[in-house]
Short mmCIF file of C-alpha atoms in Angstrom, two decimals:
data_model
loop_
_atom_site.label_atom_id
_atom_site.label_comp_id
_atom_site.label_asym_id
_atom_site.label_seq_id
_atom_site.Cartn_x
_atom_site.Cartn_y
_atom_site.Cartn_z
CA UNK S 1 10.93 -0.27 17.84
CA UNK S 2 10.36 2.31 14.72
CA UNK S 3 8.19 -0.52 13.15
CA UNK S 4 5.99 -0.83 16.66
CA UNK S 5 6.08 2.74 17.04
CA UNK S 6 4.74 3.16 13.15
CA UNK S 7 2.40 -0.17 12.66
CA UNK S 8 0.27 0.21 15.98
CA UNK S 9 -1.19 3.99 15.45
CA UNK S 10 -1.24 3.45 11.81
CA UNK S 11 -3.73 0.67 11.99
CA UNK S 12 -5.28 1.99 14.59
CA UNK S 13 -6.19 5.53 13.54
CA UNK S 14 -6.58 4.03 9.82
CA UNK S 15 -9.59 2.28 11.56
CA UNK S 16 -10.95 5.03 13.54
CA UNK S 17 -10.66 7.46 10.43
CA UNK S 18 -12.84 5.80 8.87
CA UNK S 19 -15.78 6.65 11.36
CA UNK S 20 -15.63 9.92 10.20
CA UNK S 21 -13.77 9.90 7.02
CA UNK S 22 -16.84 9.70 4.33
CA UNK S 23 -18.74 12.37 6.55
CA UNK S 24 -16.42 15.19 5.76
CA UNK S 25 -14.67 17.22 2.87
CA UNK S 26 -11.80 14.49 2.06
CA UNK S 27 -10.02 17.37 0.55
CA UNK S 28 -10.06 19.99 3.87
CA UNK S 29 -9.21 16.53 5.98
CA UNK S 30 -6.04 15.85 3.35
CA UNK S 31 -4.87 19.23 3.87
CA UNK S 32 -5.07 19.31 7.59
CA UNK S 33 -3.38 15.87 8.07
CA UNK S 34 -0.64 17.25 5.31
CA UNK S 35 -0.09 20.48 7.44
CA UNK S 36 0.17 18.05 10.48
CA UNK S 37 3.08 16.85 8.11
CA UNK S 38 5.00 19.75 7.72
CA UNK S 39 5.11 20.79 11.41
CA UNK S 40 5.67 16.61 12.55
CA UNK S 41 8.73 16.89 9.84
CA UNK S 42 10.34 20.01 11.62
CA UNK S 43 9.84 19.06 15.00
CA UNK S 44 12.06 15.67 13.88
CA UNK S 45 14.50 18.09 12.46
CA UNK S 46 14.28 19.66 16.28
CA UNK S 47 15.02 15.72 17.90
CA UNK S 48 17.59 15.04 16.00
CA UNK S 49 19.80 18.02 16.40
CA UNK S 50 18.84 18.19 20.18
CA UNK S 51 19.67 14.26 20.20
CA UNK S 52 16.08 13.40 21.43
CA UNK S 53 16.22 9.79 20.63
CA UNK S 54 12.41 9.30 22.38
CA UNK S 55 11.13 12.00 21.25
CA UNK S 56 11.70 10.96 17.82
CA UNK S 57 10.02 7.70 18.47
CA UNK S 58 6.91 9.63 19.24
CA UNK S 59 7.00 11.87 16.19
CA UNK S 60 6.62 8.75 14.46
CA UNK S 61 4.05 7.46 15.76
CA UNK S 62 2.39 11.14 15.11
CA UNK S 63 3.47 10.71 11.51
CA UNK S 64 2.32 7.29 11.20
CA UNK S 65 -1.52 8.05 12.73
CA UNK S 66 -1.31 11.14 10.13
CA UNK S 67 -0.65 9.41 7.47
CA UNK S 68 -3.49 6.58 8.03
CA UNK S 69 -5.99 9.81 8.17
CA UNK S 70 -4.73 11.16 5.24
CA UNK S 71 -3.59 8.58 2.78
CA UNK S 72 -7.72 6.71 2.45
CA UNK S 73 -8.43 10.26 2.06
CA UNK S 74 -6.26 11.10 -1.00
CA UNK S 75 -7.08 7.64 -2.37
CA UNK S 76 -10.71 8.70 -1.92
CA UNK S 77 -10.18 12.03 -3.80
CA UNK S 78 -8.29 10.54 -6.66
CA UNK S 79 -11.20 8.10 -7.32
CA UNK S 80 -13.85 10.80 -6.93
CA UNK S 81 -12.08 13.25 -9.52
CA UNK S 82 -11.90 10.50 -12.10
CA UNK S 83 -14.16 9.41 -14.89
CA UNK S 84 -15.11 5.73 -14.67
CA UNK S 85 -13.26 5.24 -17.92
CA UNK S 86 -10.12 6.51 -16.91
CA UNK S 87 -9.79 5.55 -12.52
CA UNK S 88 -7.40 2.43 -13.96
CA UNK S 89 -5.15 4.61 -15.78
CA UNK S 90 -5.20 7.51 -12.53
CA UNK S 91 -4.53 4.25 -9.87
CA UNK S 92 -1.50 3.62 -12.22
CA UNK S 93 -0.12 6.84 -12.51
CA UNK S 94 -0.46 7.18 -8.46
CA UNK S 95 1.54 4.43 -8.05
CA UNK S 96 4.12 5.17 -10.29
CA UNK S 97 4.64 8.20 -8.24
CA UNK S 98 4.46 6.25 -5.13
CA UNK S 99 7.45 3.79 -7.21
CA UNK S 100 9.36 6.38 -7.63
CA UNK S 101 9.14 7.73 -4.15
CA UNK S 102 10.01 4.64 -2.41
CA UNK S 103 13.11 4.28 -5.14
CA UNK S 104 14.67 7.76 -5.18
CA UNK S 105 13.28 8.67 -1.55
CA UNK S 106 16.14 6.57 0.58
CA UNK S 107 18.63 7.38 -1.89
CA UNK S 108 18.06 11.01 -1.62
CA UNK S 109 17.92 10.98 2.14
CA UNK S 110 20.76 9.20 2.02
CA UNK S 111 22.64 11.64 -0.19
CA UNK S 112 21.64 14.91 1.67
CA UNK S 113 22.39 13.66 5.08
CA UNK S 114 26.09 12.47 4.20
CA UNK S 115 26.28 15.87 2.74
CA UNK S 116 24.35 18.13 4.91
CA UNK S 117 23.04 15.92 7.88
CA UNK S 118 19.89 14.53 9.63
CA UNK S 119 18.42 17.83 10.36
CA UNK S 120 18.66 19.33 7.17
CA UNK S 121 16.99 16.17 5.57
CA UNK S 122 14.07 16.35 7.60
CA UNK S 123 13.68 20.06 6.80
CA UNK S 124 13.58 19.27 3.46
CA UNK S 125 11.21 16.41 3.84
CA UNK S 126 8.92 19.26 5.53
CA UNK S 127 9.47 21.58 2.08
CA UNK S 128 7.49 18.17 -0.03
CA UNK S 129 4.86 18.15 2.35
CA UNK S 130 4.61 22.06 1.71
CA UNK S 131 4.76 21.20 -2.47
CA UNK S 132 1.83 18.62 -1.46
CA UNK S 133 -0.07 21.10 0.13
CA UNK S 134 0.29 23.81 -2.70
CA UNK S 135 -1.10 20.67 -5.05
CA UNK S 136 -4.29 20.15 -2.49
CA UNK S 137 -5.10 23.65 -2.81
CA UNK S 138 -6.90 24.21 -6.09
CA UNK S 139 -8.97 20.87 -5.58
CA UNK S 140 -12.59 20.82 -5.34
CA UNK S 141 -14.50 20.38 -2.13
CA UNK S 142 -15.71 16.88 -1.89
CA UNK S 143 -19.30 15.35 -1.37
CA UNK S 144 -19.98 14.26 2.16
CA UNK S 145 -22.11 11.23 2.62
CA UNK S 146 -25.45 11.58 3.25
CA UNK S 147 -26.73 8.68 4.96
CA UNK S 148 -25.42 7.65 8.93
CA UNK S 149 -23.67 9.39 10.90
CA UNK S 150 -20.04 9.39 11.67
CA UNK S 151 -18.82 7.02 14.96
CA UNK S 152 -18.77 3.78 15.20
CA UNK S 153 -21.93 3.42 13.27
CA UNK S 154 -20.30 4.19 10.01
CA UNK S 155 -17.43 1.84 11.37
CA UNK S 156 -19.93 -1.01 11.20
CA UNK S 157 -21.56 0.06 8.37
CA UNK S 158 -18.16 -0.11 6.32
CA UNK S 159 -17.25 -3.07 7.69
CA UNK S 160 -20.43 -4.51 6.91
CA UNK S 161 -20.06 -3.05 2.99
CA UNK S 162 -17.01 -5.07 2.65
CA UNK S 163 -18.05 -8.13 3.87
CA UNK S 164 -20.99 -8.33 2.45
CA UNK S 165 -20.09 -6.97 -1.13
CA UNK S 166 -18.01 -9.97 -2.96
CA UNK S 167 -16.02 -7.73 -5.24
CA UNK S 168 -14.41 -5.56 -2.33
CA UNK S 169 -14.29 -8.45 0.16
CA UNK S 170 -12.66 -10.95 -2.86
CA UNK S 171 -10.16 -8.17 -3.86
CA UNK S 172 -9.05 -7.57 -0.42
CA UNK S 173 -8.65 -10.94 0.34
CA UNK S 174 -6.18 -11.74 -2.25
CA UNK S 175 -4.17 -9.04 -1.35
CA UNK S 176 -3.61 -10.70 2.13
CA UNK S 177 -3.30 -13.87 0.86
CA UNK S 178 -0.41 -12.56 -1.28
CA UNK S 179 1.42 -10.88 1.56
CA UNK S 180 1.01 -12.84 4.75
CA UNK S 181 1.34 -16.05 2.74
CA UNK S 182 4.33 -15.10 0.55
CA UNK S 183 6.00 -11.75 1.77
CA UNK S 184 9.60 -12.03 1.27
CA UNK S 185 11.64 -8.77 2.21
CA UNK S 186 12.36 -10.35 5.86
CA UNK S 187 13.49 -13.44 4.31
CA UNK S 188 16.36 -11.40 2.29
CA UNK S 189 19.02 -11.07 4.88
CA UNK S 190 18.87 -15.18 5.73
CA UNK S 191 18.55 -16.60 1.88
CA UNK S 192 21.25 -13.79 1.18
CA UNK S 193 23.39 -15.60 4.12
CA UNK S 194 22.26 -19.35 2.92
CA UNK S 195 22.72 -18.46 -0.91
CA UNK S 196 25.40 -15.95 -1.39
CA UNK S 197 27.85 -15.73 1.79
CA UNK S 198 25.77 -12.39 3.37
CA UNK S 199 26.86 -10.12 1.25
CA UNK S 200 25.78 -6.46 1.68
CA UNK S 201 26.06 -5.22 -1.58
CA UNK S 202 23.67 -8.56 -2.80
CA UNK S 203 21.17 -8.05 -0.09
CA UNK S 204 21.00 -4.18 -1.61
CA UNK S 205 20.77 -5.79 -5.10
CA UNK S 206 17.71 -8.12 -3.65
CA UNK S 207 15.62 -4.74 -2.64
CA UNK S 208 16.58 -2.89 -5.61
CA UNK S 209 15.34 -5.40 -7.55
CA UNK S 210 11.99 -5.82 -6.47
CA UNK S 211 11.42 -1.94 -6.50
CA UNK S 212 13.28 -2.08 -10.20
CA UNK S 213 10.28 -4.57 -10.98
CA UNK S 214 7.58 -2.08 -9.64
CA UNK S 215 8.58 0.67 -11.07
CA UNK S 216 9.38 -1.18 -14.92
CA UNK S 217 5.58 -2.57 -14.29
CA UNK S 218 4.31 0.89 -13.18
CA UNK S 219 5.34 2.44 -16.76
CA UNK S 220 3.98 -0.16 -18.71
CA UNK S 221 1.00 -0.32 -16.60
CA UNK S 222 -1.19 0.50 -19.98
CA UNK S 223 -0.54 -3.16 -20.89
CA UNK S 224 -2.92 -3.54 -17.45
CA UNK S 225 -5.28 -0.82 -17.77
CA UNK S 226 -5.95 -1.89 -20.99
CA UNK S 227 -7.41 -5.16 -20.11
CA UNK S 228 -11.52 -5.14 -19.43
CA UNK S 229 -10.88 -7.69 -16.56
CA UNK S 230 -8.38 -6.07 -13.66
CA UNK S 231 -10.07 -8.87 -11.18
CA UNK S 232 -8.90 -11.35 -13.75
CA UNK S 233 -5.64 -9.47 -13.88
CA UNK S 234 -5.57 -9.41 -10.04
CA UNK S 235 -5.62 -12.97 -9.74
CA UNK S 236 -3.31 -13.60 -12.38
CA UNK S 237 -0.51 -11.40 -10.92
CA UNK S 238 -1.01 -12.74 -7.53
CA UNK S 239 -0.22 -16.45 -8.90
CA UNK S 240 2.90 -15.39 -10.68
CA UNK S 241 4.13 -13.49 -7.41
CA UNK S 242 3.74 -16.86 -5.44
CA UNK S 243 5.00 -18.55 -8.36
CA UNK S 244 8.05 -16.46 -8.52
CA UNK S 245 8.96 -16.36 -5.13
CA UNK S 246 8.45 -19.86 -4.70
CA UNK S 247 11.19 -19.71 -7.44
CA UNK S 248 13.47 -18.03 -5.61
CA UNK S 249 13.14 -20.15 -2.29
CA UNK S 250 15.03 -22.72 -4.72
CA UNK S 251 17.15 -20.63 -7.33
CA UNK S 252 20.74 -20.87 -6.88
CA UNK S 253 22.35 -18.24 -8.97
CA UNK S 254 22.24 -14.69 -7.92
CA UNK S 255 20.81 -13.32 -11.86
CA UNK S 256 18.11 -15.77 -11.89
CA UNK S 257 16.89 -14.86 -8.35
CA UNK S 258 17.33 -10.88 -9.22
CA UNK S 259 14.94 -11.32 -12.22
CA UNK S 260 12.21 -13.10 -10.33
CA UNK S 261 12.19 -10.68 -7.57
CA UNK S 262 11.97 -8.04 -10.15
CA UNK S 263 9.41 -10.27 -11.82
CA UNK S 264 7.26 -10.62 -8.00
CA UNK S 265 7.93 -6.80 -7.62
CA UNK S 266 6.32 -6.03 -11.45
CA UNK S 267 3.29 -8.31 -10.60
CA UNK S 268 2.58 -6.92 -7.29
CA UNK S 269 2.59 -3.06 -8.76
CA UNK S 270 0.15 -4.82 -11.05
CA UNK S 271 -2.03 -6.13 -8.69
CA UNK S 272 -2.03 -3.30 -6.60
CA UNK S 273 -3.39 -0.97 -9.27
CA UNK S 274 -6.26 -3.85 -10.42
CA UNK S 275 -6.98 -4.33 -6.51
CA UNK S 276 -7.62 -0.47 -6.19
CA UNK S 277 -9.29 -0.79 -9.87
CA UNK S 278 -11.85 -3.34 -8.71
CA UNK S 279 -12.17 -1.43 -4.92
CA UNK S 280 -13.21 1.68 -5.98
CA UNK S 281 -14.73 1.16 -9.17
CA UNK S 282 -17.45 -1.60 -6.85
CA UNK S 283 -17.74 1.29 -4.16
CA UNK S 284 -20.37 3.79 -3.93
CA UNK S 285 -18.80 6.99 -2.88
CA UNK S 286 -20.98 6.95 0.31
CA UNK S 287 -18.82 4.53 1.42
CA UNK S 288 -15.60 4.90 -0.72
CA UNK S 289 -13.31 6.48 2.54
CA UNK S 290 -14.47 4.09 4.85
CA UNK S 291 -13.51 0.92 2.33
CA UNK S 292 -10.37 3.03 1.47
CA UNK S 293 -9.79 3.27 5.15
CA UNK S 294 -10.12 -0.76 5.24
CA UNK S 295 -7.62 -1.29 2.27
CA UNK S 296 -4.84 0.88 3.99
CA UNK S 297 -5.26 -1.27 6.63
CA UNK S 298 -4.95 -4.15 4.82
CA UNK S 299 -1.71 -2.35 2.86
CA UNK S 300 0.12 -2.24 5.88
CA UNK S 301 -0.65 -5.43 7.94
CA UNK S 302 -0.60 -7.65 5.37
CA UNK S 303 2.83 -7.33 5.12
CA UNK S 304 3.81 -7.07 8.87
CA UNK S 305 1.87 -10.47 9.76
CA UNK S 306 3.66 -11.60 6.37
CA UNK S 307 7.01 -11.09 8.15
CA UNK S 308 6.12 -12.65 11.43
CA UNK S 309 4.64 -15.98 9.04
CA UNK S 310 8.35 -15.70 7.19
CA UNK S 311 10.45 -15.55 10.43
CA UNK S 312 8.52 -18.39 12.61
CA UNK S 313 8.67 -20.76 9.51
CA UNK S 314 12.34 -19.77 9.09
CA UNK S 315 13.29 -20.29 12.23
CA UNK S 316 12.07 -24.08 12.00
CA UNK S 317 13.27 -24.69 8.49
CA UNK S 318 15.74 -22.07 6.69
CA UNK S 319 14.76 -18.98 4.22
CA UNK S 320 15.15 -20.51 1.11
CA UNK S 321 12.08 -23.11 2.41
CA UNK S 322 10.11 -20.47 4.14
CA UNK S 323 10.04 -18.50 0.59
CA UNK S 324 9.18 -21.93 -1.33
CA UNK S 325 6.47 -23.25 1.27
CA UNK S 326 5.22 -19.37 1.26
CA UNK S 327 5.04 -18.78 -2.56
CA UNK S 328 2.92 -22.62 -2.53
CA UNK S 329 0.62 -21.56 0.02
CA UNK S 330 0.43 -17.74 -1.53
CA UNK S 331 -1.01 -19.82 -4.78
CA UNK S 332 -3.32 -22.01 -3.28
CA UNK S 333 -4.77 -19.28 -1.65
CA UNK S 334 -4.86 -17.16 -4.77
CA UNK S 335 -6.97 -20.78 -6.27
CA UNK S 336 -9.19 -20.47 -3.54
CA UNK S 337 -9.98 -16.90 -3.59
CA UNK S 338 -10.90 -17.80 -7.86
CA UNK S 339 -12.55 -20.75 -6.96
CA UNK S 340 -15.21 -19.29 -4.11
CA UNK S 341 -15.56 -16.02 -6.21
CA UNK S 342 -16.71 -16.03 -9.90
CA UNK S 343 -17.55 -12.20 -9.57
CA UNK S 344 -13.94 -11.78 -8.96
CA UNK S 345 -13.22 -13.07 -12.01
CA UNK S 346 -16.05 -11.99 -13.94
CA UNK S 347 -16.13 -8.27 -13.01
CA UNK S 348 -15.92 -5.53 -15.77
CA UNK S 349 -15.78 -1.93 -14.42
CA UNK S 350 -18.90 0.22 -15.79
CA UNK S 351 -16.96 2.07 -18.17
CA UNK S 352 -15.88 -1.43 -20.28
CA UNK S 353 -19.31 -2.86 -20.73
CA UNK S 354 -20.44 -2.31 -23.99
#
């Protein structure tokens, strides 16, 4: 229920942000979806020591359909404050902190609600909102586009961008290709069951793992940004994250299959930062919320549908073949995407070409 209450206004709102999203001051529209933060965190704070089960439900929804406002807009910012020469490098560091967020952030929770309880670990989840806001507030005001006008024009109009521009359309398509194809995180608890006897503290070795991967990947990210080619490198990390979860599908021996889902969770951090690398950097700013907009989207359904793919083929076969036929099919699709576009492949951002 958290996941229907979270996907459904996330996607949605992502969508109809982006109407609007390139027509104002990304900056003002971060800070008012961040304050919209703060005050969703306390009110959770409120459920849970009141015991509002429902109530909480619809706080995340709230949170959800804030976040999908305000996350294409930071992305937006982030690319708009950089120098061509250095976006790769900023993408990389941005993840990284997002790495570290999605390592330490359960943990912590975790920690301070055995401790201190529910309550007191929303409130404190309200306080980093508050330390986000503080950072918003010495940014400049952004440019507003100057062509259209926001509705469901300027939904078109994006939507038209993307398909029509093989770069962004190529990019985004191998992102979904990766995750509906090959996602693997609902697959854990039935290979751990097939392969190692259901073990809780494996199944928590199988998610550390992959976020161990990210985050190794995410400091040596340089090795990445380095590289004139991130469509090149985009492709390239998507066939060893099919390859190595095909791997797994078929491993037998608990260390091999922890080092290639750490080696699937390095490639996608990898991927994500050329993806964003080859977005933005093929984007005219006119339209850079909208397509950001489109690639949150894409973010967050990719791997849902991914997870319905894993469980219906699962539930014919087992999890071990789901994750084998799913890596296959993740790098045939990753072939295809190559094969159909050579811009993909060819692309060198602005600041490269000598």
């Amino acid at each position: 229920m958290i996941g229907l209450f979270a996907a459904i206004p996330l996607i949605a709102l992502a969508l109809a942000g982006s109407a609007f999203i390139d027509h104002f001051d990304r900056v003002r529209l971060a800070r008012r979806t961040t304050v919209g933060q703060i005050a969703t965190s306390v009110l959770f704070a409120v459920a849970a020591a009141v015991g509002q089960v429902w109530a909480m439900f619809v706080l995340t929804a709230v949170a959800a359909g804030l976040s999908a406002v305000g996350s294409p807009a930071r992305r937006a910012i982030v690319t708009q404050m950089l120098p061509a020469d250095r976006l790769t490098a900023g993408l990389a560091l941005n993840h990284l902190s997002f790495q570290l967020s999605m390592l330490l952030g359960p943990v912590l929770a975790g920690v301070i609600t055995a401790a201190w309880g529910t309550e007191t670990c929303f409130l404190v989840d309200a306080a980093t909102f508050v330390a986000a806001l503080l950072g918003l507030r010495g940014l400049p005001p952004t440019e507003k586009a100057q062509d259209g006008r926001p509705g469901m024009s300027a939904i078109r109009e994006g939507l038209r961008f993307t398909i029509r521009t093989p770069l962004v359309r190529g990019a985004l398509l191998a992102d979904v290709t990766a995750t509906v194809l090959a996602m693997p995180v609902a697959l854990f608890p039935a290979v751990n069951q097939e392969k190692f006897g259901g073990s809780p503290r494996v199944l928590g070795l199988f998610l550390t793992s992959v976020a161990v991967g990210g985050l190794i990947a995410s400091v040596l990210s340089g090795l990445a940004t380095r590289g004139t080619r991130p469509g090149v490198v985009l492709l390239a990390c998507g066939t060893v994250w099919g390859g190595a979860l095909a791997l797994v599908g078929v491993a037998g021996h608990l260390p091999v299959v922890l080092a290639l889902l750490a080696l699937a969770g390095g490639a996608d951090t990898w991927a994500v930062i050329s993806r964003g690398t080859v977005v933005q950097a093929s984007t005219p700013d006119t339209y850079r919320g909208r397509v950001a907009s489109l690639e949150h989207i894409v973010g967050v359904a990719g791997p849902e549908l991914g997870g319905v793919r894993a469980g219906a083929v699962a539930a014919l076969t087992s999890g071990g073949a789901s994750l084998l036929l799913g890596g296959l099919a993740c790098l045939a699709g990753i072939g295809l995407v190559a094969r159909l576009n050579p811009q993909l492949r060819r692309f060198v951002p602005a600041a490269d070409r000598g």
